[in-house]
Amino acid sequence: MLYSEKVMDHFSNPRNVGEIENADGVGEVGNAKCGDIMKIYLKIDDGVITDAKFNTFGCGAAIATSSMATEMIKGKTIDEALKLTNKAVAEALDGLPPVKMHCSVLAEEGVRTAMLDYYTKRGETMPEEYRPKCDGDCSECG
Amino acid sequence: MIIYADNAATTKMSQTALDAMLPCFTEAYGNPSSPHHIGQEAAKLLIAARKTIADLIGAEPSEIIFTSGGSEADNQAIVTAAILGAKKGKKHIISTKIEHHAVLHTLKKLEKDGYEVTLLDVHENGIVRLEDLDAAIRPDTALVTIMYANNEIGTIQPIAEIGALCKEKGVFFHTDAVQAAGHLPVNVKEQNIDMLSLSAHKFHGPKGAGVLFVRRGIPITAIIEGGAQERGKRAGTENMPAIVGMAAAFKEACDNMSENMPKVQLLRDKLIDGLLKLDEVILNGDREKRLPGNVNVSVKGIEGESLLMMLDMQGICASSGSACTSGSLDPSHVLLAIGLIHEVAHGSLRISLSEYTTEEEVDYILEKLPPIVERLRNMSPVWKKMKEVK
């Protein structure tokens, strides 16, 4: 198993580590059983993601995908951010080893779970197709 | 600074072993089965290597079978003992929950073939209790296979006592001594061991060579069929350079054991003491009954692979029992067997030292680790939750 230089870069210098106080959306995905937990915080103003931060317990790929996913959605509109896929995150990192693809799924799910929280807090309904699917069973992904 | 602290995975070759191997490539390169003089040069080296290893474990040369390594030796011991047992209607095998996969997966295969397997609990300290073994032995028990020392948590099993009990009950006893050989004394007679596996690359020998010791009188069979090498117990032209290197490395390790191991143990204890001073770090495995070079801790709130990667950036090579390092989603079966919950098992760190480890290296690890742990904990939702609860 070999990580790309981009994965190593985002692992050793992760972007957007931290929490956002009074975040507009917070989402936690994964479980300790599988060894990866990701918590994503979003600040959303006028339909634009003005800030994104994360806390992650997990392997190198989990930290790198959290870093990359939060980077990719910052400055994007809600509609754009909802379209973020795990594949796009993995590609932006110049690929992930096959056994680590589930980490990119976790990043996608993390963003969507935070979005769901945002919609819920506003009393709005999240578009069905972008709702998170993670049921905590890690063997389903990757 | 580059620090190799993954000696339970494999070790650096000893110069003595390497020097012993080189003539096998350049001069005595013959096939030991050939009657001409170049073949006979190789045959002499093979005989000498066999005697060296036999002497060092209290065995006879005829009781030594050279294999490709520890896994093959484990496979052969267990599969053929199972076949012998079945001939007498005995199809029950006893082992432990913390064996190497070379043993556990072989037992799984036998289960599918109708054998019954009992895996003994090792309790919180990672050590088998004799009364548990005594209670598990049945009239139809064909084999007891219990590792000498564990590869992950380093715990040492009461091998002599287990051997005595098996002898008393008339059950074959095999031990996977891959982690112990060259680090702890082995005497198959005194310890009543019927079969034993060892591997060269765990004591500064080359990869690709191992030994299966089988007590004389146990009619073990081959699992690799072909030529009549190894008295018909293991076909295939002998891996001469590796066998010769293994014998040289084993002799060096055993000759210097009483001098080296107390030194390694002092470094181990310094490292354990230093690590346990950190907040929420626990030792896995027994504090006393453990391999001289084995340190295994769980650093709560962080995951092992990211810890290993950050240590590697500082030049430190170690290991972890996290799922992410195993390629599966489950953490180490050994850590789960001693009662660790998943997230604590995922945060395990194994640092395995050798006689080549220096005190400066241990100090360096103790200096570099705390800031890495702090950095990872600062981005860990698990750690933050733990601290909130407290």
Short mmCIF file of C-alpha atoms in Angstrom, two decimals:
data_model
loop_
_atom_site.label_atom_id
_atom_site.label_comp_id
_atom_site.label_asym_id
_atom_site.label_seq_id
_atom_site.Cartn_x
_atom_site.Cartn_y
_atom_site.Cartn_z
CA MET A 1 0.00 0.00 0.00
CA LEU A 2 1.40 3.33 -1.04
CA TYR A 3 -0.02 6.80 -0.50
CA SER A 4 0.32 9.52 -3.14
CA GLU A 5 2.34 12.65 -2.40
CA LYS A 6 -0.91 14.62 -2.17
CA VAL A 7 -2.28 12.27 0.47
CA MET A 8 0.96 12.60 2.42
CA ASP A 9 0.80 16.39 2.08
CA HIS A 10 -2.78 16.60 3.36
CA PHE A 11 -1.99 14.11 6.11
CA SER A 12 1.13 15.86 7.37
CA ASN A 13 -0.28 19.39 6.93
CA PRO A 14 -4.02 18.92 7.20
CA ARG A 15 -6.09 21.97 6.25
CA ASN A 16 -9.12 23.11 8.24
CA VAL A 17 -8.50 21.18 11.44
CA GLY A 18 -10.71 22.38 14.25
CA GLU A 19 -14.24 23.22 15.21
CA ILE A 20 -16.61 26.06 14.33
CA GLU A 21 -18.52 27.59 17.20
CA ASN A 22 -22.23 27.93 16.48
CA ALA A 23 -21.74 26.08 13.21
CA ASP A 24 -24.69 26.10 10.82
CA GLY A 25 -24.25 22.37 10.20
CA VAL A 26 -22.40 19.63 12.05
CA GLY A 27 -22.13 16.02 10.95
CA GLU A 28 -20.40 13.03 12.52
CA VAL A 29 -19.95 9.80 10.58
CA GLY A 30 -18.15 6.47 10.95
CA ASN A 31 -17.67 4.54 14.16
CA ALA A 32 -14.87 3.61 16.46
CA LYS A 33 -15.38 -0.07 15.72
CA CYS A 34 -13.97 0.35 12.22
CA GLY A 35 -11.43 2.86 13.38
CA ASP A 36 -12.59 6.00 11.58
CA ILE A 37 -14.72 8.84 12.93
CA MET A 38 -15.09 12.13 11.10
CA LYS A 39 -16.83 15.24 12.37
CA ILE A 40 -17.43 18.08 9.90
CA TYR A 41 -18.44 21.65 10.83
CA LEU A 42 -19.90 24.10 8.30
CA LYS A 43 -20.45 27.87 8.36
CA ILE A 44 -22.99 28.82 5.73
CA ASP A 45 -23.90 32.39 4.75
CA ASP A 46 -26.43 33.19 2.03
CA GLY A 47 -26.23 29.70 0.61
CA VAL A 48 -22.44 29.75 0.42
CA ILE A 49 -20.11 27.66 2.57
CA THR A 50 -17.86 30.31 4.04
CA ASP A 51 -15.97 28.00 6.35
CA ALA A 52 -15.51 24.25 6.88
CA LYS A 53 -13.57 22.49 9.60
CA PHE A 54 -13.07 18.93 10.76
CA ASN A 55 -12.02 16.65 13.59
CA THR A 56 -11.01 13.13 12.60
CA PHE A 57 -10.00 9.97 14.45
CA GLY A 58 -8.59 7.67 11.84
CA CYS A 59 -5.81 6.56 9.57
CA GLY A 60 -3.71 8.67 7.26
CA ALA A 61 -6.25 8.45 4.45
CA ALA A 62 -9.12 9.46 6.75
CA ILE A 63 -7.26 12.60 7.81
CA ALA A 64 -6.22 13.43 4.24
CA THR A 65 -9.74 12.97 2.83
CA SER A 66 -11.20 15.15 5.61
CA SER A 67 -8.68 17.83 4.79
CA MET A 68 -9.28 17.63 1.03
CA ALA A 69 -13.08 17.46 1.28
CA THR A 70 -13.29 20.53 3.50
CA GLU A 71 -10.89 22.35 1.13
CA MET A 72 -13.06 21.44 -1.85
CA ILE A 73 -16.33 22.75 -0.45
CA LYS A 74 -15.07 26.01 1.00
CA GLY A 75 -16.41 28.94 -1.01
CA LYS A 76 -18.86 26.71 -2.86
CA THR A 77 -22.63 27.11 -2.92
CA ILE A 78 -24.75 24.52 -1.16
CA ASP A 79 -25.79 23.03 -4.48
CA GLU A 80 -22.19 22.68 -5.59
CA ALA A 81 -21.08 21.20 -2.27
CA LEU A 82 -23.88 18.64 -2.29
CA LYS A 83 -22.51 17.30 -5.55
CA LEU A 84 -19.15 16.49 -3.98
CA THR A 85 -18.52 12.79 -4.47
CA ASN A 86 -16.08 10.44 -2.82
CA LYS A 87 -14.56 9.83 -6.22
CA ALA A 88 -13.84 13.51 -6.68
CA VAL A 89 -12.14 13.64 -3.27
CA ALA A 90 -10.03 10.57 -4.07
CA GLU A 91 -9.10 11.97 -7.49
CA ALA A 92 -8.13 15.31 -6.00
CA LEU A 93 -5.71 13.36 -3.79
CA ASP A 94 -4.25 11.62 -6.88
CA GLY A 95 -5.99 8.42 -5.85
CA LEU A 96 -6.24 6.25 -2.76
CA PRO A 97 -5.19 2.62 -2.24
CA PRO A 98 -8.23 0.35 -2.81
CA VAL A 99 -8.47 -0.61 0.88
CA LYS A 100 -8.71 3.09 1.71
CA MET A 101 -11.53 4.08 -0.65
CA HIS A 102 -13.98 3.84 2.24
CA CYS A 103 -12.22 6.86 3.78
CA SER A 104 -13.31 8.98 0.81
CA VAL A 105 -16.85 7.65 1.24
CA LEU A 106 -16.65 8.79 4.84
CA ALA A 107 -15.64 12.30 3.71
CA GLU A 108 -18.57 12.53 1.29
CA GLU A 109 -20.94 11.24 3.95
CA GLY A 110 -19.48 13.63 6.52
CA VAL A 111 -20.19 16.65 4.33
CA ARG A 112 -23.69 15.42 3.54
CA THR A 113 -24.46 14.67 7.19
CA ALA A 114 -23.39 18.21 8.13
CA MET A 115 -25.62 19.52 5.34
CA LEU A 116 -28.54 17.46 6.60
CA ASP A 117 -28.04 19.12 9.99
CA TYR A 118 -28.07 22.52 8.28
CA TYR A 119 -31.34 21.76 6.47
CA THR A 120 -32.90 20.32 9.62
CA LYS A 121 -31.92 23.34 11.73
CA ARG A 122 -33.64 25.59 9.18
CA GLY A 123 -36.71 23.41 9.06
CA GLU A 124 -36.06 22.65 5.39
CA THR A 125 -35.98 19.33 3.57
CA MET A 126 -32.72 18.10 2.12
CA PRO A 127 -32.94 16.86 -1.48
CA GLU A 128 -33.48 13.12 -1.26
CA GLU A 129 -30.67 12.13 -3.61
CA TYR A 130 -27.99 13.85 -1.50
CA ARG A 131 -29.06 12.50 1.86
CA PRO A 132 -26.33 10.58 3.68
CA LYS A 133 -26.60 6.82 3.44
CA CYS A 134 -24.06 5.78 6.05
CA ASP A 135 -25.63 3.42 8.55
CA GLY A 136 -22.43 2.90 10.51
CA ASP A 137 -21.69 -0.43 8.92
CA CYS A 138 -18.25 0.10 7.46
CA SER A 139 -18.17 -3.18 5.60
CA GLU A 140 -20.72 -1.68 3.21
CA CYS A 141 -18.19 0.74 1.71
CA GLY A 142 -14.86 0.55 -0.04
CA MET B 1 17.85 9.83 12.91
CA ILE B 2 16.54 6.53 11.53
CA ILE B 3 15.32 4.12 14.18
CA TYR B 4 14.25 0.61 13.32
CA ALA B 5 11.88 -0.45 16.10
CA ASP B 6 9.86 -3.11 14.29
CA ASN B 7 11.97 -6.14 15.13
CA ALA B 8 8.93 -8.34 15.77
CA ALA B 9 8.06 -7.90 12.08
CA THR B 10 11.56 -8.68 10.91
CA THR B 11 15.14 -7.93 11.86
CA LYS B 12 18.20 -6.53 10.21
CA MET B 13 20.61 -9.25 9.05
CA SER B 14 23.59 -9.85 11.28
CA GLN B 15 26.96 -9.37 9.59
CA THR B 16 28.04 -12.80 10.88
CA ALA B 17 25.06 -14.43 9.19
CA LEU B 18 25.62 -12.55 5.97
CA ASP B 19 29.31 -13.53 5.92
CA ALA B 20 28.35 -17.16 6.44
CA MET B 21 25.88 -17.03 3.56
CA LEU B 22 28.03 -15.52 0.84
CA PRO B 23 30.15 -18.63 0.07
CA CYS B 24 26.89 -20.51 -0.61
CA PHE B 25 26.39 -18.25 -3.62
CA THR B 26 29.97 -18.15 -4.87
CA GLU B 27 31.75 -21.41 -3.97
CA ALA B 28 29.60 -24.04 -2.29
CA TYR B 29 26.73 -23.37 -4.67
CA GLY B 30 26.07 -27.03 -5.40
CA ASN B 31 22.96 -29.02 -4.70
CA PRO B 32 23.54 -30.97 -1.48
CA SER B 33 21.88 -34.00 -3.10
CA SER B 34 24.56 -34.14 -5.83
CA PRO B 35 27.33 -36.69 -5.33
CA HIS B 36 30.08 -34.60 -6.96
CA HIS B 37 32.46 -32.50 -4.90
CA ILE B 38 30.68 -29.16 -5.36
CA GLY B 39 27.43 -30.75 -4.22
CA GLN B 40 29.20 -32.38 -1.32
CA GLU B 41 30.61 -29.02 -0.20
CA ALA B 42 27.03 -27.86 0.13
CA ALA B 43 26.03 -31.10 1.86
CA LYS B 44 28.71 -30.51 4.50
CA LEU B 45 27.35 -27.02 5.18
CA LEU B 46 23.84 -28.44 5.45
CA ILE B 47 24.91 -31.08 7.97
CA ALA B 48 26.78 -28.48 10.01
CA ALA B 49 23.81 -26.08 10.02
CA ARG B 50 21.47 -28.85 11.13
CA LYS B 51 23.75 -29.85 13.98
CA THR B 52 24.25 -26.25 15.11
CA ILE B 53 20.52 -25.63 15.36
CA ALA B 54 19.76 -29.01 16.95
CA ASP B 55 22.42 -28.45 19.64
CA LEU B 56 21.05 -25.01 20.47
CA ILE B 57 17.54 -26.28 21.21
CA GLY B 58 18.48 -29.58 22.86
CA ALA B 59 17.41 -31.70 19.89
CA GLU B 60 19.04 -34.31 17.63
CA PRO B 61 20.00 -33.31 14.07
CA SER B 62 17.59 -35.92 12.71
CA GLU B 63 14.75 -34.09 14.46
CA ILE B 64 15.29 -30.88 12.46
CA ILE B 65 13.31 -30.22 9.26
CA PHE B 66 14.25 -27.14 7.29
CA THR B 67 11.28 -25.20 5.93
CA SER B 68 10.67 -21.94 4.12
CA GLY B 69 9.86 -20.22 7.39
CA GLY B 70 7.63 -20.15 10.44
CA SER B 71 4.32 -20.30 8.58
CA GLU B 72 5.23 -23.46 6.70
CA ALA B 73 6.53 -25.07 9.88
CA ASP B 74 3.28 -24.24 11.71
CA ASN B 75 1.19 -25.57 8.83
CA GLN B 76 3.11 -28.82 8.64
CA ALA B 77 3.11 -29.43 12.38
CA ILE B 78 -0.61 -28.86 12.78
CA VAL B 79 -1.89 -30.50 9.62
CA THR B 80 0.18 -33.65 10.00
CA ALA B 81 -0.49 -33.97 13.74
CA ALA B 82 -4.17 -33.67 12.89
CA ILE B 83 -3.85 -36.48 10.34
CA LEU B 84 -2.04 -38.66 12.90
CA GLY B 85 -4.76 -37.95 15.43
CA ALA B 86 -7.57 -38.78 13.03
CA LYS B 87 -6.04 -42.22 12.44
CA LYS B 88 -6.67 -42.91 16.13
CA GLY B 89 -10.09 -41.29 16.08
CA LYS B 90 -8.80 -38.13 17.76
CA LYS B 91 -10.07 -35.02 16.06
CA HIS B 92 -9.87 -32.37 18.76
CA ILE B 93 -7.19 -29.65 18.82
CA ILE B 94 -6.51 -27.08 21.53
CA SER B 95 -4.91 -23.72 20.90
CA THR B 96 -5.31 -20.10 22.05
CA LYS B 97 -7.12 -17.03 20.83
CA ILE B 98 -3.89 -15.10 20.31
CA GLU B 99 -1.98 -17.41 17.97
CA HIS B 100 -0.42 -16.18 14.76
CA HIS B 101 -2.62 -16.48 11.68
CA ALA B 102 -0.35 -19.26 10.40
CA VAL B 103 -1.82 -21.33 13.24
CA LEU B 104 -5.34 -19.89 13.46
CA HIS B 105 -6.06 -20.10 9.73
CA THR B 106 -4.70 -23.65 9.58
CA LEU B 107 -7.04 -24.58 12.43
CA LYS B 108 -9.95 -22.90 10.62
CA LYS B 109 -9.25 -25.08 7.61
CA LEU B 110 -9.20 -28.21 9.79
CA GLU B 111 -12.51 -27.22 11.34
CA LYS B 112 -14.04 -27.30 7.88
CA ASP B 113 -12.62 -30.81 7.54
CA GLY B 114 -14.50 -31.97 10.62
CA TYR B 115 -11.99 -31.30 13.38
CA GLU B 116 -13.07 -29.63 16.57
CA VAL B 117 -10.96 -26.74 17.82
CA THR B 118 -10.91 -25.22 21.31
CA LEU B 119 -9.28 -21.80 21.55
CA LEU B 120 -8.26 -21.03 25.10
CA ASP B 121 -8.84 -17.63 26.60
CA VAL B 122 -5.70 -15.73 27.59
CA HIS B 123 -7.40 -13.37 30.03
CA GLU B 124 -6.41 -9.74 30.50
CA ASN B 125 -2.68 -10.33 30.82
CA GLY B 126 -2.44 -12.38 27.63
CA ILE B 127 -1.34 -15.59 29.32
CA VAL B 128 -2.94 -19.03 29.21
CA ARG B 129 -3.91 -20.59 32.53
CA LEU B 130 -2.83 -24.18 33.07
CA GLU B 131 -6.11 -25.09 34.72
CA ASP B 132 -7.95 -23.92 31.59
CA LEU B 133 -5.75 -26.17 29.46
CA ASP B 134 -6.12 -29.07 31.86
CA ALA B 135 -9.89 -28.75 31.71
CA ALA B 136 -9.91 -28.54 27.92
CA ILE B 137 -7.89 -31.72 27.27
CA ARG B 138 -10.18 -34.61 26.31
CA PRO B 139 -9.61 -38.27 25.45
CA ASP B 140 -9.92 -37.33 21.76
CA THR B 141 -7.49 -34.40 21.89
CA ALA B 142 -4.91 -34.91 19.15
CA LEU B 143 -2.79 -31.81 19.61
CA VAL B 144 -2.14 -28.82 21.81
CA THR B 145 -0.55 -25.92 19.93
CA ILE B 146 0.34 -22.85 21.99
CA MET B 147 2.78 -20.15 20.99
CA TYR B 148 5.89 -19.61 23.09
CA ALA B 149 5.66 -15.81 22.97
CA ASN B 150 3.17 -13.54 21.27
CA ASN B 151 4.18 -11.44 18.29
CA GLU B 152 2.02 -8.46 19.18
CA ILE B 153 1.91 -8.10 22.94
CA GLY B 154 5.04 -10.13 23.69
CA THR B 155 3.52 -12.26 26.43
CA ILE B 156 5.42 -15.44 27.27
CA GLN B 157 3.41 -18.59 27.91
CA PRO B 158 4.36 -21.15 30.59
CA ILE B 159 5.81 -23.50 27.98
CA ALA B 160 7.58 -25.96 30.30
CA GLU B 161 4.45 -26.37 32.43
CA ILE B 162 2.28 -26.81 29.35
CA GLY B 163 4.77 -29.36 28.02
CA ALA B 164 4.72 -31.30 31.28
CA LEU B 165 0.93 -31.32 31.37
CA CYS B 166 0.67 -32.52 27.77
CA LYS B 167 3.21 -35.25 28.42
CA GLU B 168 1.26 -36.40 31.48
CA LYS B 169 -1.95 -36.49 29.44
CA GLY B 170 -0.32 -38.13 26.43
CA VAL B 171 -1.15 -35.33 23.98
CA PHE B 172 1.24 -33.97 21.34
CA PHE B 173 2.44 -30.46 22.11
CA HIS B 174 3.50 -28.04 19.37
CA THR B 175 4.75 -24.53 20.04
CA ASP B 176 5.15 -21.69 17.58
CA ALA B 177 8.43 -20.28 18.92
CA VAL B 178 8.95 -17.83 16.07
CA GLN B 179 9.11 -14.80 18.39
CA ALA B 180 10.94 -16.61 21.18
CA ALA B 181 13.77 -18.41 19.39
CA GLY B 182 17.02 -16.53 19.74
CA HIS B 183 15.52 -14.31 22.44
CA LEU B 184 14.48 -16.77 25.14
CA PRO B 185 16.05 -20.12 26.10
CA VAL B 186 14.60 -23.11 24.26
CA ASN B 187 15.23 -26.71 25.28
CA VAL B 188 12.82 -29.16 23.74
CA LYS B 189 13.77 -31.95 26.14
CA GLU B 190 13.53 -29.98 29.37
CA GLN B 191 10.38 -28.20 28.21
CA ASN B 192 8.73 -31.38 26.89
CA ILE B 193 8.10 -29.91 23.47
CA ASP B 194 7.12 -32.43 20.78
CA MET B 195 7.13 -30.01 17.86
CA LEU B 196 8.46 -26.49 17.51
CA SER B 197 8.51 -23.86 14.76
CA LEU B 198 11.07 -21.12 14.36
CA SER B 199 11.97 -18.56 11.72
CA ALA B 200 15.40 -17.17 10.81
CA HIS B 201 14.49 -13.57 10.08
CA LYS B 202 13.26 -12.89 13.61
CA PHE B 203 16.78 -13.28 15.05
CA HIS B 204 18.84 -11.37 12.46
CA GLY B 205 18.92 -14.23 9.98
CA PRO B 206 17.66 -14.11 6.40
CA LYS B 207 14.04 -14.33 5.26
CA GLY B 208 12.95 -17.59 3.65
CA ALA B 209 14.25 -20.13 6.14
CA GLY B 210 12.70 -21.77 9.15
CA VAL B 211 12.78 -24.95 11.17
CA LEU B 212 10.24 -27.49 12.25
CA PHE B 213 11.54 -29.60 15.10
CA VAL B 214 9.71 -32.90 15.44
CA ARG B 215 10.54 -35.28 18.26
CA ARG B 216 11.86 -38.62 17.06
CA GLY B 217 9.14 -41.23 16.90
CA ILE B 218 6.39 -38.88 15.78
CA PRO B 219 5.67 -40.09 12.24
CA ILE B 220 5.09 -36.69 10.73
CA THR B 221 4.42 -36.45 7.00
CA ALA B 222 5.35 -34.00 4.28
CA ILE B 223 2.99 -31.30 3.06
CA ILE B 224 5.23 -30.47 0.11
CA GLU B 225 5.73 -33.58 -2.01
CA GLY B 226 8.61 -34.25 -4.36
CA GLY B 227 12.21 -35.28 -3.79
CA ALA B 228 13.60 -37.08 -0.76
CA GLN B 229 15.13 -34.02 0.90
CA GLU B 230 14.80 -33.66 4.66
CA ARG B 231 14.37 -37.43 5.07
CA GLY B 232 11.28 -37.27 2.94
CA LYS B 233 9.58 -34.81 5.26
CA ARG B 234 9.98 -31.76 3.05
CA ALA B 235 10.66 -31.88 -0.64
CA GLY B 236 12.51 -29.23 -2.61
CA THR B 237 16.16 -28.34 -3.00
CA GLU B 238 17.31 -26.81 0.26
CA ASN B 239 17.56 -23.01 0.42
CA MET B 240 21.24 -23.33 1.26
CA PRO B 241 22.28 -19.69 1.70
CA ALA B 242 19.29 -19.01 3.97
CA ILE B 243 19.76 -22.22 6.00
CA VAL B 244 23.46 -21.52 6.54
CA GLY B 245 22.68 -17.90 7.43
CA MET B 246 19.96 -19.03 9.82
CA ALA B 247 22.33 -21.38 11.66
CA ALA B 248 24.98 -18.64 11.99
CA ALA B 249 22.43 -16.07 13.18
CA PHE B 250 20.85 -18.50 15.64
CA LYS B 251 24.23 -19.45 17.10
CA GLU B 252 25.17 -15.81 17.49
CA ALA B 253 21.81 -14.98 19.11
CA CYS B 254 21.91 -17.93 21.52
CA ASP B 255 25.59 -17.49 22.42
CA ASN B 256 25.01 -13.85 23.32
CA MET B 257 21.53 -14.21 24.78
CA SER B 258 22.50 -13.99 28.44
CA GLU B 259 24.45 -10.82 27.73
CA ASN B 260 22.15 -9.13 25.21
CA MET B 261 18.69 -9.81 26.53
CA PRO B 262 19.07 -8.12 29.94
CA LYS B 263 20.31 -5.03 28.09
CA VAL B 264 17.37 -5.06 25.68
CA GLN B 265 15.03 -5.57 28.62
CA LEU B 266 16.39 -2.49 30.40
CA LEU B 267 15.70 -0.40 27.31
CA ARG B 268 12.25 -1.94 27.01
CA ASP B 269 11.46 -1.04 30.62
CA LYS B 270 12.73 2.50 30.19
CA LEU B 271 10.52 2.89 27.14
CA ILE B 272 7.47 1.40 28.87
CA ASP B 273 7.96 3.62 31.92
CA GLY B 274 8.31 6.69 29.72
CA LEU B 275 5.24 5.89 27.64
CA LEU B 276 3.07 5.14 30.66
CA LYS B 277 3.79 8.64 31.98
CA LEU B 278 1.73 10.03 29.10
CA ASP B 279 -1.94 10.74 29.73
CA GLU B 280 -4.29 7.82 28.89
CA VAL B 281 -1.68 5.40 27.64
CA ILE B 282 -2.03 1.78 28.74
CA LEU B 283 0.31 -1.19 28.45
CA ASN B 284 -1.01 -4.20 26.54
CA GLY B 285 0.13 -7.59 27.79
CA ASP B 286 1.83 -8.70 30.98
CA ARG B 287 4.43 -6.33 32.38
CA GLU B 288 6.84 -9.04 33.56
CA LYS B 289 6.21 -12.11 31.43
CA ARG B 290 6.99 -10.46 28.12
CA LEU B 291 9.65 -10.65 25.43
CA PRO B 292 12.75 -8.60 26.26
CA GLY B 293 12.23 -6.35 23.23
CA ASN B 294 8.45 -5.98 23.16
CA VAL B 295 6.58 -2.79 23.99
CA ASN B 296 2.89 -2.56 23.14
CA VAL B 297 0.73 0.30 24.35
CA SER B 298 -2.62 1.76 23.42
CA VAL B 299 -2.69 5.50 23.06
CA LYS B 300 -6.31 6.35 23.73
CA GLY B 301 -8.12 8.78 21.46
CA ILE B 302 -6.00 8.25 18.36
CA GLU B 303 -5.72 5.72 15.59
CA GLY B 304 -2.61 3.61 15.09
CA GLU B 305 -1.87 4.06 11.41
CA SER B 306 -1.78 7.86 11.56
CA LEU B 307 0.47 7.55 14.61
CA LEU B 308 2.82 5.23 12.69
CA MET B 309 2.92 7.59 9.72
CA MET B 310 3.84 10.56 11.89
CA LEU B 311 6.50 8.53 13.70
CA ASP B 312 7.87 7.47 10.33
CA MET B 313 8.21 11.13 9.34
CA GLN B 314 10.51 11.44 12.35
CA GLY B 315 12.48 8.40 11.20
CA ILE B 316 10.91 5.95 13.64
CA CYS B 317 9.67 2.61 12.20
CA ALA B 318 7.14 0.87 14.44
CA SER B 319 3.92 -1.13 14.10
CA SER B 320 0.26 -1.11 15.14
CA GLY B 321 -2.62 -3.52 15.58
CA SER B 322 -5.13 -1.11 14.09
CA ALA B 323 -7.44 -2.26 11.31
CA CYS B 324 -5.89 0.26 8.96
CA THR B 325 -2.57 -1.53 9.14
CA SER B 326 -4.08 -4.96 8.66
CA GLY B 327 -6.04 -4.25 5.50
CA SER B 328 -9.27 -5.31 7.16
CA LEU B 329 -11.83 -3.43 9.19
CA ASP B 330 -11.13 -5.23 12.42
CA PRO B 331 -8.28 -4.45 14.73
CA SER B 332 -5.90 -7.15 15.94
CA HIS B 333 -7.52 -10.35 17.24
CA VAL B 334 -4.86 -10.43 19.96
CA LEU B 335 -5.83 -7.05 21.37
CA LEU B 336 -9.52 -7.96 21.27
CA ALA B 337 -8.73 -11.27 23.02
CA ILE B 338 -7.18 -9.45 26.00
CA GLY B 339 -10.39 -7.45 26.32
CA LEU B 340 -9.60 -4.19 24.60
CA ILE B 341 -12.55 -2.33 23.11
CA HIS B 342 -12.25 -1.59 19.39
CA GLU B 343 -11.28 2.05 19.58
CA VAL B 344 -8.53 1.36 22.12
CA ALA B 345 -7.26 -1.53 20.00
CA HIS B 346 -7.16 0.78 16.97
CA GLY B 347 -4.83 3.05 18.95
CA SER B 348 -2.23 0.40 19.65
CA LEU B 349 1.45 0.97 19.05
CA ARG B 350 4.03 -1.83 19.02
CA ILE B 351 7.65 -0.84 19.39
CA SER B 352 9.90 -3.89 19.19
CA LEU B 353 13.55 -3.49 20.09
CA SER B 354 16.59 -5.65 19.44
CA GLU B 355 20.18 -5.88 20.62
CA TYR B 356 20.99 -3.27 17.99
CA THR B 357 18.74 -0.70 19.70
CA THR B 358 20.58 2.00 21.66
CA GLU B 359 19.54 4.07 24.65
CA GLU B 360 19.80 7.22 22.49
CA GLU B 361 17.17 5.71 20.20
CA VAL B 362 14.82 5.02 23.11
CA ASP B 363 15.31 8.59 24.34
CA TYR B 364 14.60 9.89 20.85
CA ILE B 365 11.33 7.92 20.66
CA LEU B 366 10.30 9.25 24.07
CA GLU B 367 11.09 12.78 22.92
CA LYS B 368 9.29 12.61 19.56
CA LEU B 369 6.17 10.70 20.54
CA PRO B 370 4.40 13.11 22.95
CA PRO B 371 4.01 16.04 20.49
CA ILE B 372 2.73 13.63 17.81
CA VAL B 373 0.17 12.20 20.23
CA GLU B 374 -0.90 15.70 21.20
CA ARG B 375 -1.25 16.76 17.58
CA LEU B 376 -3.41 13.77 16.66
CA ARG B 377 -5.52 14.07 19.79
CA ASN B 378 -6.15 17.72 19.00
CA MET B 379 -7.93 16.67 15.82
CA SER B 380 -9.65 13.60 17.28
CA PRO B 381 -13.38 13.72 18.04
CA VAL B 382 -12.93 10.51 20.08
CA TRP B 383 -10.37 12.15 22.33
CA LYS B 384 -12.51 15.27 22.76
CA LYS B 385 -15.50 13.17 23.73
CA MET B 386 -13.37 11.24 26.23
CA LYS B 387 -12.23 14.45 27.86
CA GLU B 388 -15.77 15.89 27.98
CA VAL B 389 -17.07 12.80 29.77
CA LYS B 390 -14.32 13.14 32.38
#
